[in-house]
mmCIF file of C-alpha atoms and ligand atoms in Angstrom:
data_model
loop_
_atom_site.group_PDB
_atom_site.id
_atom_site.type_symbol
_atom_site.label_atom_id
_atom_site.label_comp_id
_atom_site.label_asym_id
_atom_site.label_seq_id
_atom_site.Cartn_x
_atom_site.Cartn_y
_atom_site.Cartn_z
ATOM 1 C CA MET A 28 114.818 53.054 134.947
ATOM 2 C CA ARG A 29 112.338 51.013 132.361
ATOM 3 C CA PRO A 30 114.055 48.671 129.679
ATOM 4 C CA PRO A 31 113.792 50.777 126.206
ATOM 5 C CA SER A 32 110.283 50.127 124.899
ATOM 6 C CA SER A 33 110.041 47.308 122.421
ATOM 7 C CA PRO A 34 110.667 48.259 118.850
ATOM 8 C CA ALA A 35 107.052 47.631 117.588
ATOM 9 C CA PHE A 36 104.340 50.314 118.635
ATOM 10 C CA SER A 37 100.878 49.352 119.922
ATOM 11 C CA ASP A 38 98.278 49.146 117.226
ATOM 12 C CA ASN A 39 96.146 51.796 119.214
ATOM 13 C CA LEU A 40 98.956 54.029 118.880
ATOM 14 C CA LEU A 41 99.410 53.835 115.465
ATOM 15 C CA THR A 42 96.003 53.725 114.195
ATOM 16 C CA ARG A 43 95.337 56.784 116.377
ATOM 17 C CA LEU A 44 98.163 58.680 114.742
ATOM 18 C CA ALA A 45 97.340 57.295 111.135
ATOM 19 C CA GLY A 46 93.953 58.909 111.601
ATOM 20 C CA ALA A 47 94.848 62.025 113.275
ATOM 21 C CA GLY A 48 94.087 65.282 111.703
ATOM 22 C CA ARG A 49 95.304 67.622 114.683
ATOM 23 C CA VAL A 50 98.608 66.502 116.531
ATOM 24 C CA ALA A 51 100.516 68.901 119.128
ATOM 25 C CA VAL A 52 103.696 68.382 120.715
ATOM 26 C CA LEU A 53 105.494 69.886 123.762
ATOM 27 C CA THR A 54 109.183 69.570 123.525
ATOM 28 C CA GLY A 55 111.964 70.150 126.177
ATOM 29 C CA ALA A 56 115.512 70.182 126.699
ATOM 30 C CA GLY A 57 115.697 66.200 125.851
ATOM 31 C CA ILE A 58 114.784 66.629 122.167
ATOM 32 C CA SER A 59 117.877 68.502 121.677
ATOM 33 C CA ALA A 60 120.319 66.404 123.765
ATOM 34 C CA GLU A 61 121.301 64.309 120.922
ATOM 35 C CA SER A 62 122.164 67.262 119.173
ATOM 36 C CA GLY A 63 124.991 68.027 121.698
ATOM 37 C CA VAL A 64 122.830 70.720 123.460
ATOM 38 C CA PRO A 65 123.154 69.884 127.153
ATOM 39 C CA THR A 66 119.962 69.629 129.094
ATOM 40 C CA PHE A 67 119.199 71.194 132.404
ATOM 41 C CA ARG A 68 118.940 68.355 135.007
ATOM 42 C CA GLY A 69 121.036 66.050 133.220
ATOM 43 C CA ASP A 70 124.573 65.017 134.666
ATOM 44 C CA GLU A 71 126.137 67.591 132.719
ATOM 45 C CA GLY A 72 123.176 69.921 133.403
ATOM 46 C CA ILE A 73 124.117 73.532 133.409
ATOM 47 C CA TRP A 74 122.150 73.828 136.515
ATOM 48 C CA LYS A 75 124.645 71.400 138.293
ATOM 49 C CA LYS A 76 127.197 74.473 138.092
ATOM 50 C CA PHE A 77 124.549 77.199 138.376
ATOM 51 C CA ARG A 78 121.189 77.396 139.843
ATOM 52 C CA PRO A 79 118.458 78.748 137.601
ATOM 53 C CA GLU A 80 117.905 81.531 140.241
ATOM 54 C CA GLU A 81 121.241 82.738 139.984
ATOM 55 C CA LEU A 82 121.082 82.688 135.975
ATOM 56 C CA ALA A 83 117.594 82.715 134.243
ATOM 57 C CA ASN A 84 115.936 85.354 136.307
ATOM 58 C CA VAL A 85 115.618 89.121 135.774
ATOM 59 C CA ASN A 86 117.079 90.052 139.602
ATOM 60 C CA ALA A 87 120.179 87.821 138.800
ATOM 61 C CA PHE A 88 120.543 89.676 135.488
ATOM 62 C CA MET A 89 120.324 93.264 137.250
ATOM 63 C CA ARG A 90 122.595 92.323 139.926
ATOM 64 C CA ASN A 91 125.314 90.673 137.756
ATOM 65 C CA PRO A 92 124.531 91.202 134.040
ATOM 66 C CA GLU A 93 128.168 90.035 133.202
ATOM 67 C CA LEU A 94 127.725 86.543 134.814
ATOM 68 C CA VAL A 95 124.438 85.881 133.096
ATOM 69 C CA TRP A 96 125.767 87.129 129.704
ATOM 70 C CA GLU A 97 128.674 84.831 130.233
ATOM 71 C CA TRP A 98 126.124 82.068 130.320
ATOM 72 C CA TYR A 99 124.144 83.059 127.361
ATOM 73 C CA LYS A 100 127.305 83.978 125.402
ATOM 74 C CA HIS A 101 128.574 80.383 126.101
ATOM 75 C CA ARG A 102 125.181 78.944 124.999
ATOM 76 C CA LYS A 103 124.734 81.089 121.917
ATOM 77 C CA THR A 104 128.131 79.864 120.719
ATOM 78 C CA LEU A 105 127.261 76.407 121.572
ATOM 79 C CA MET A 106 123.937 76.709 119.579
ATOM 80 C CA ALA A 107 125.641 78.174 116.601
ATOM 81 C CA THR A 108 127.480 74.934 116.208
ATOM 82 C CA VAL A 109 124.816 72.369 116.562
ATOM 83 C CA GLN A 110 122.422 70.493 114.147
ATOM 84 C CA PRO A 111 119.003 69.468 114.430
ATOM 85 C CA ASN A 112 118.951 65.723 114.818
ATOM 86 C CA PRO A 113 116.412 63.024 113.536
ATOM 87 C CA GLY A 114 113.857 63.640 116.448
ATOM 88 C CA HIS A 115 113.534 67.191 115.161
ATOM 89 C CA ALA A 116 113.468 66.092 111.732
ATOM 90 C CA ALA A 117 110.616 63.489 112.185
ATOM 91 C CA LEU A 118 108.479 66.228 113.905
ATOM 92 C CA ALA A 119 108.934 68.281 110.764
ATOM 93 C CA ALA A 120 108.161 65.427 108.625
ATOM 94 C CA MET A 121 104.900 64.597 110.472
ATOM 95 C CA GLU A 122 103.674 68.017 108.944
ATOM 96 C CA SER A 123 102.835 66.352 105.751
ATOM 97 C CA HIS A 124 100.748 63.721 107.040
ATOM 98 C CA HIS A 125 98.481 65.544 109.222
ATOM 99 C CA ALA A 126 96.155 68.539 108.641
ATOM 100 C CA GLN A 127 97.859 70.473 111.616
ATOM 101 C CA VAL A 128 101.048 69.768 113.724
ATOM 102 C CA THR A 129 101.925 72.347 116.200
ATOM 103 C CA VAL A 130 105.426 72.274 118.024
ATOM 104 C CA ILE A 131 105.116 73.879 121.235
ATOM 105 C CA THR A 132 108.884 74.188 122.617
ATOM 106 C CA GLN A 133 110.420 75.175 125.845
ATOM 107 C CA ASN A 134 113.786 75.216 124.036
ATOM 108 C CA ILE A 135 115.308 78.394 122.850
ATOM 109 C CA ASP A 136 117.679 76.771 120.552
ATOM 110 C CA ASP A 137 115.799 77.299 117.412
ATOM 111 C CA LEU A 138 116.376 73.746 116.252
ATOM 112 C CA HIS A 139 112.695 72.909 115.455
ATOM 113 C CA ARG A 140 112.366 75.850 112.901
ATOM 114 C CA ARG A 141 116.047 74.805 111.361
ATOM 115 C CA ALA A 142 114.733 70.971 111.126
ATOM 116 C CA GLY A 143 111.726 72.491 108.871
ATOM 117 C CA SER A 144 108.840 72.685 111.397
ATOM 118 C CA HIS A 145 106.577 75.503 110.426
ATOM 119 C CA ASN A 146 104.322 75.840 113.169
ATOM 120 C CA VAL A 147 106.461 76.199 116.161
ATOM 121 C CA LEU A 148 105.464 78.006 119.338
ATOM 122 C CA GLU A 149 108.455 79.241 121.419
ATOM 123 C CA LEU A 150 107.077 79.425 124.886
ATOM 124 C CA HIS A 151 110.429 80.682 126.422
ATOM 125 C CA GLY A 152 111.916 82.434 123.584
ATOM 126 C CA ASN A 153 114.881 82.200 121.228
ATOM 127 C CA ILE A 154 118.561 82.207 121.889
ATOM 128 C CA ASN A 155 119.117 84.218 118.740
ATOM 129 C CA ARG A 156 117.148 87.302 119.771
ATOM 130 C CA ASN A 157 118.159 89.953 122.117
ATOM 131 C CA TYR A 158 116.620 93.463 122.841
ATOM 132 C CA CYS A 159 117.452 96.562 124.632
ATOM 133 C CA ILE A 160 115.947 96.927 128.146
ATOM 134 C CA ALA A 161 115.856 100.568 127.666
ATOM 135 C CA CYS A 162 114.317 101.275 124.208
ATOM 136 C CA GLY A 163 113.450 97.821 123.117
ATOM 137 C CA THR A 164 115.647 97.954 119.975
ATOM 138 C CA SER A 165 116.428 94.515 118.844
ATOM 139 C CA VAL A 166 120.157 93.630 118.778
ATOM 140 C CA SER A 167 121.649 90.694 116.844
ATOM 141 C CA ASN A 168 123.880 88.016 117.955
ATOM 142 C CA GLU A 169 126.783 89.168 115.915
ATOM 143 C CA ASP A 170 126.457 92.647 117.887
ATOM 144 C CA ILE A 171 126.270 90.716 121.197
ATOM 145 C CA LEU A 172 129.292 88.195 120.627
ATOM 146 C CA ARG A 173 131.568 91.186 119.439
ATOM 147 C CA GLN A 174 131.113 93.077 122.611
ATOM 148 C CA GLU A 175 133.246 92.051 125.720
ATOM 149 C CA ALA A 176 131.131 92.588 128.960
ATOM 150 C CA ALA A 177 127.276 92.922 129.153
ATOM 151 C CA PRO A 178 126.513 94.143 125.640
ATOM 152 C CA ARG A 179 125.079 97.817 125.130
ATOM 153 C CA CYS A 180 122.391 98.925 122.848
ATOM 154 C CA PRO A 181 123.546 100.684 119.500
ATOM 155 C CA ALA A 182 120.901 103.008 119.800
ATOM 156 C CA CYS A 183 120.878 104.209 123.286
ATOM 157 C CA ARG A 184 123.477 102.332 125.364
ATOM 158 C CA GLY A 185 120.838 100.828 127.387
ATOM 159 C CA LEU A 186 121.615 97.279 128.616
ATOM 160 C CA VAL A 187 120.847 94.374 126.395
ATOM 161 C CA ARG A 188 119.067 91.271 127.393
ATOM 162 C CA PRO A 189 118.443 87.818 125.582
ATOM 163 C CA ASP A 190 114.853 87.712 124.191
ATOM 164 C CA VAL A 191 114.039 84.540 126.587
ATOM 165 C CA VAL A 192 111.359 84.048 129.283
ATOM 166 C CA TRP A 193 113.222 83.968 132.802
ATOM 167 C CA PHE A 194 111.609 82.551 135.984
ATOM 168 C CA GLY A 195 109.293 84.924 137.495
ATOM 169 C CA GLU A 196 108.396 86.207 134.023
ATOM 170 C CA LEU A 197 105.197 85.969 132.008
ATOM 171 C CA LEU A 198 105.211 83.877 128.704
ATOM 172 C CA PRO A 199 104.365 85.741 125.643
ATOM 173 C CA VAL A 200 100.744 85.731 125.865
ATOM 174 C CA ASP A 201 99.615 85.476 122.285
ATOM 175 C CA ILE A 202 101.949 82.467 122.472
ATOM 176 C CA TRP A 203 100.601 81.111 125.559
ATOM 177 C CA ASP A 204 96.975 81.391 124.328
ATOM 178 C CA GLU A 205 97.735 79.723 120.823
ATOM 179 C CA SER A 206 99.488 76.758 122.947
ATOM 180 C CA VAL A 207 96.649 76.160 125.026
ATOM 181 C CA ARG A 208 94.146 76.182 122.176
ATOM 182 C CA ALA A 209 96.436 73.762 120.014
ATOM 183 C CA ALA A 210 96.555 71.336 123.246
ATOM 184 C CA GLU A 211 92.667 71.723 123.589
ATOM 185 C CA ARG A 212 92.181 70.644 119.990
ATOM 186 C CA ALA A 213 94.910 68.089 119.703
ATOM 187 C CA GLU A 214 93.660 64.402 118.891
ATOM 188 C CA VAL A 215 97.077 63.125 119.921
ATOM 189 C CA PHE A 216 99.391 65.170 122.320
ATOM 190 C CA PHE A 217 103.276 64.252 122.563
ATOM 191 C CA ALA A 218 105.337 65.319 125.512
ATOM 192 C CA ILE A 219 108.864 64.715 124.420
ATOM 193 C CA GLY A 220 112.019 65.476 126.274
ATOM 194 C CA THR A 221 110.799 67.267 129.208
ATOM 195 C CA SER A 222 111.155 66.643 132.799
ATOM 196 C CA ALA A 223 107.432 68.379 133.070
ATOM 197 C CA VAL A 224 108.557 70.331 136.112
ATOM 198 C CA VAL A 225 108.565 74.130 134.817
ATOM 199 C CA HIS A 226 105.157 75.560 134.884
ATOM 200 C CA PRO A 227 102.878 76.855 133.167
ATOM 201 C CA ALA A 228 104.500 74.780 130.210
ATOM 202 C CA ALA A 229 104.334 71.471 132.270
ATOM 203 C CA SER A 230 100.382 72.019 132.389
ATOM 204 C CA LEU A 231 99.807 71.652 128.579
ATOM 205 C CA PRO A 232 99.774 67.820 128.433
ATOM 206 C CA GLY A 233 96.853 67.976 131.253
ATOM 207 C CA ILE A 234 95.019 70.324 129.394
ATOM 208 C CA ALA A 235 95.264 68.137 126.301
ATOM 209 C CA LYS A 236 94.203 65.142 127.890
ATOM 210 C CA LYS A 237 91.527 66.738 129.711
ATOM 211 C CA ALA A 238 90.218 68.015 126.429
ATOM 212 C CA GLY A 239 89.922 64.475 124.956
ATOM 213 C CA ALA A 240 93.737 63.892 123.523
ATOM 214 C CA TYR A 241 95.472 60.894 123.476
ATOM 215 C CA LEU A 242 98.706 61.636 125.643
ATOM 216 C CA VAL A 243 102.000 59.977 124.636
ATOM 217 C CA GLU A 244 105.181 60.619 126.449
ATOM 218 C CA VAL A 245 108.678 59.956 124.673
ATOM 219 C CA ASN A 246 111.558 60.148 127.313
ATOM 220 C CA ILE A 247 114.559 58.093 128.334
ATOM 221 C CA GLU A 248 113.118 57.569 131.769
ATOM 222 C CA ASP A 249 109.989 58.080 133.582
ATOM 223 C CA THR A 250 108.824 61.596 134.680
ATOM 224 C CA GLU A 251 106.128 63.089 136.875
ATOM 225 C CA LEU A 252 103.816 62.928 133.770
ATOM 226 C CA SER A 253 104.252 59.090 133.086
ATOM 227 C CA TRP A 254 101.398 58.230 135.222
ATOM 228 C CA HIS A 255 99.059 60.475 133.455
ATOM 229 C CA ALA A 256 100.113 59.466 129.837
ATOM 230 C CA ASP A 257 98.142 57.035 127.991
ATOM 231 C CA GLU A 258 101.363 55.557 126.334
ATOM 232 C CA VAL A 259 104.991 56.121 127.522
ATOM 233 C CA LEU A 260 107.643 55.354 125.041
ATOM 234 C CA ILE A 261 111.113 54.927 126.673
ATOM 235 C CA GLY A 262 114.068 55.610 124.630
ATOM 236 C CA LYS A 263 115.892 58.833 122.671
ATOM 237 C CA ALA A 264 113.534 60.873 120.565
ATOM 238 C CA GLY A 265 116.015 60.641 118.074
ATOM 239 C CA ASP A 266 115.674 56.751 117.774
ATOM 240 C CA ILE A 267 111.791 56.495 118.553
ATOM 241 C CA LEU A 268 110.218 59.394 116.476
ATOM 242 C CA PRO A 269 111.642 58.465 112.896
ATOM 243 C CA ARG A 270 110.562 54.800 113.728
ATOM 244 C CA LEU A 271 107.056 55.830 114.938
ATOM 245 C CA LEU A 272 106.769 57.970 111.796
ATOM 246 C CA ASN A 273 107.752 55.187 109.780
ATOM 247 C CA SER A 274 105.387 52.713 111.360
ATOM 248 C CA TYR A 275 101.954 54.748 111.254
ATOM 249 C CA VAL A 276 102.791 56.204 107.703
ATOM 250 C CA SER A 277 102.900 52.886 106.108
ATOM 251 C CA LEU A 278 99.579 52.170 108.048
ATOM 252 C CA SER A 279 97.859 54.945 106.377
ATOM 253 C CA HIS A 280 98.727 54.353 102.952
HETATM 254 C C1 LIG B 312 105.805 82.098 135.540
HETATM 255 C C2 LIG B 312 114.305 80.024 129.201
HETATM 256 C C3 LIG B 312 104.593 83.520 136.797
HETATM 257 C C4 LIG B 312 115.475 80.492 129.802
HETATM 258 C C5 LIG B 312 113.094 78.673 131.035
HETATM 259 C C6 LIG B 312 106.475 76.375 142.492
HETATM 260 C C7 LIG B 312 105.745 75.504 141.873
HETATM 261 C C8 LIG B 312 104.996 75.558 140.544
HETATM 262 C C9 LIG B 312 105.591 76.667 139.801
HETATM 263 C C10 LIG B 312 106.514 77.664 140.449
HETATM 264 C C11 LIG B 312 106.919 77.498 141.618
HETATM 265 N N1 LIG B 312 107.666 78.421 141.943
HETATM 266 C C12 LIG B 312 107.897 79.106 140.815
HETATM 267 C C13 LIG B 312 107.250 78.610 139.810
HETATM 268 C C14 LIG B 312 107.084 79.243 138.491
HETATM 269 C C15 LIG B 312 108.226 78.846 137.667
HETATM 270 C C16 LIG B 312 108.586 77.512 137.537
HETATM 271 O O1 LIG B 312 107.913 76.624 137.064
HETATM 272 N N2 LIG B 312 109.530 76.888 138.639
HETATM 273 C C17 LIG B 312 109.961 75.582 138.532
HETATM 274 C C18 LIG B 312 111.372 75.435 138.729
HETATM 275 C C19 LIG B 312 109.210 75.198 139.729
HETATM 276 N N3 LIG B 312 107.778 79.168 136.339
HETATM 277 C C20 LIG B 312 108.086 80.614 135.818
HETATM 278 O O2 LIG B 312 108.753 81.327 136.478
HETATM 279 C C21 LIG B 312 107.549 80.867 134.784
HETATM 280 N N4 LIG B 312 106.860 81.969 134.511
HETATM 281 O O3 LIG B 312 105.207 81.328 136.093
HETATM 282 O O4 LIG B 312 105.171 83.366 135.638
HETATM 283 C C22 LIG B 312 103.931 84.898 137.017
HETATM 284 C C23 LIG B 312 102.636 84.858 136.791
HETATM 285 C C24 LIG B 312 101.996 86.144 136.886
HETATM 286 C C25 LIG B 312 102.614 87.310 136.698
HETATM 287 C C26 LIG B 312 104.045 87.090 136.540
HETATM 288 C C27 LIG B 312 104.725 86.017 136.606
HETATM 289 C C28 LIG B 312 108.592 80.937 133.392
HETATM 290 C C29 LIG B 312 109.487 79.764 133.375
HETATM 291 C C30 LIG B 312 110.329 79.865 132.147
HETATM 292 C C31 LIG B 312 111.598 79.900 132.689
HETATM 293 N N5 LIG B 312 112.705 79.951 131.472
HETATM 294 N N6 LIG B 312 113.888 78.853 129.977
HETATM 295 C C32 LIG B 312 116.683 79.648 129.371
HETATM 296 O O5 LIG B 312 116.742 78.542 128.748
HETATM 297 O O6 LIG B 312 117.785 80.274 129.556
HETATM 298 S S1 LIG B 312 112.931 77.226 131.713
HETATM 299 C C33 LIG B 312 113.949 76.074 131.247
HETATM 300 O O7 LIG B 312 114.075 75.052 132.060
HETATM 301 C C34 LIG B 312 113.390 75.222 129.990
HETATM 302 O O8 LIG B 312 112.838 76.313 128.920
HETATM 303 C C35 LIG B 312 112.513 74.204 130.553
HETATM 304 O O9 LIG B 312 111.238 74.820 130.626
HETATM 305 C C36 LIG B 312 112.995 73.986 131.842
HETATM 306 C C37 LIG B 312 113.889 72.754 131.650
HETATM 307 O O10 LIG B 312 113.067 71.593 131.417
HETATM 308 P P1 LIG B 312 113.327 70.592 130.322
HETATM 309 O O11 LIG B 312 113.214 71.268 128.923
HETATM 310 O O12 LIG B 312 112.073 69.528 130.589
HETATM 311 O O13 LIG B 312 114.677 69.965 130.637
HETATM 312 P P2 LIG B 312 115.257 68.968 131.612
HETATM 313 O O14 LIG B 312 116.737 69.119 131.684
HETATM 314 O O15 LIG B 312 114.549 69.408 132.968
HETATM 315 O O16 LIG B 312 114.737 67.625 131.181
HETATM 316 C C38 LIG B 312 115.079 66.885 130.152
HETATM 317 C C39 LIG B 312 114.275 65.560 129.916
HETATM 318 O O17 LIG B 312 114.547 65.119 128.737
HETATM 319 C C40 LIG B 312 114.275 64.821 131.102
HETATM 320 O O18 LIG B 312 113.202 64.184 131.479
HETATM 321 C C41 LIG B 312 115.385 63.637 130.360
HETATM 322 O O19 LIG B 312 115.065 62.495 130.819
HETATM 323 C C42 LIG B 312 114.813 63.749 128.776
HETATM 324 N N7 LIG B 312 115.772 63.337 127.966
HETATM 325 C C43 LIG B 312 117.191 63.412 127.894
HETATM 326 N N8 LIG B 312 117.802 62.975 127.048
HETATM 327 C C44 LIG B 312 116.746 62.568 126.173
HETATM 328 C C45 LIG B 312 115.530 62.881 126.646
HETATM 329 N N9 LIG B 312 114.262 62.455 126.227
HETATM 330 C C46 LIG B 312 114.283 61.951 124.950
HETATM 331 N N10 LIG B 312 115.769 61.649 124.394
HETATM 332 C C47 LIG B 312 116.458 61.861 124.789
HETATM 333 N N11 LIG B 312 117.644 61.870 124.032
HETATM 334 ZN ZN1 LIG B 313 118.148 101.039 123.502
#
């Protein structure tokens, strides 16, 4: 575990950010950790109790919808109680200092949008949305949380599922394409709070770097991505991002 990075940031990073027109960010569970949302691989990681195969995949759902719904209802209830943290807020504030800030998130917790980010690409869906697998009708969280077992569609009584991307499922094509475009056009690309293990999301930082972006990782520890990054800022996203924003914004005035 590297010591937290010094409070100062490199001149290289600050000047690049001060002059960047287009910034893109890939976020993972780590940016929501300080909001109280458990990460996947942390000690309290959800995947400690359950393995992803058991829960976040369509076969598990068809085999045991009640178990999978138990997990998602628990997460929906939790997500309803959490707030965006200073890390989310800093990314939203960045929008007024660049022509384009694109937040590409693996998180389904809606916290970037609630923090005020306008350009959010949700690669893996959103915990607040659900739909009927038989007729496609969208079903509200209120409707879901009111029903005991696996919720049924109000229109056709078909089985309802969360509108999230499970393992083995394709990401929404238009959102994926837009994410790749944002990565290819970014002058600075951040990878924040992600273990960079799940594909194809984990390929975005490499795509950005190959296209010429300056790649910055923000994490509490090294990841599979760290060797590839131009800068690795070790520390909590909620500490680093507001300080980084203040540092380069004062530069560009
Ligand atoms: C697809 C939604 C194919 C649901 C999620 C072998 C090799 C390569 C790939 C594969 C393979 N076998 C299978 C695959 C494909 C598979 C995959 O990548 N598997 C992995 C496990 C190897 N991918 C898929 O199946 C994808 N679909 O490939 O389709 C296809 C192709 C053609 C035709 C049909 C199909 C779909 C993947 C999406 C799965 N859905 N989520 C839900 O959330 O319930 S994944 C879910 O887990 C998240 O969305 C996220 O993507 C991932 C968790 O990762 P992180 O977000 O990074 O979180 P993690 O806990 O791991 O890390 C947290 C990090 O934060 C840590 O680094 C920690 O240090 C840091 N941190 C903690 N606190 C802080 C912090 N950092 C800063 N500040 C802090 N305070
Ligand atoms: Zn239906």
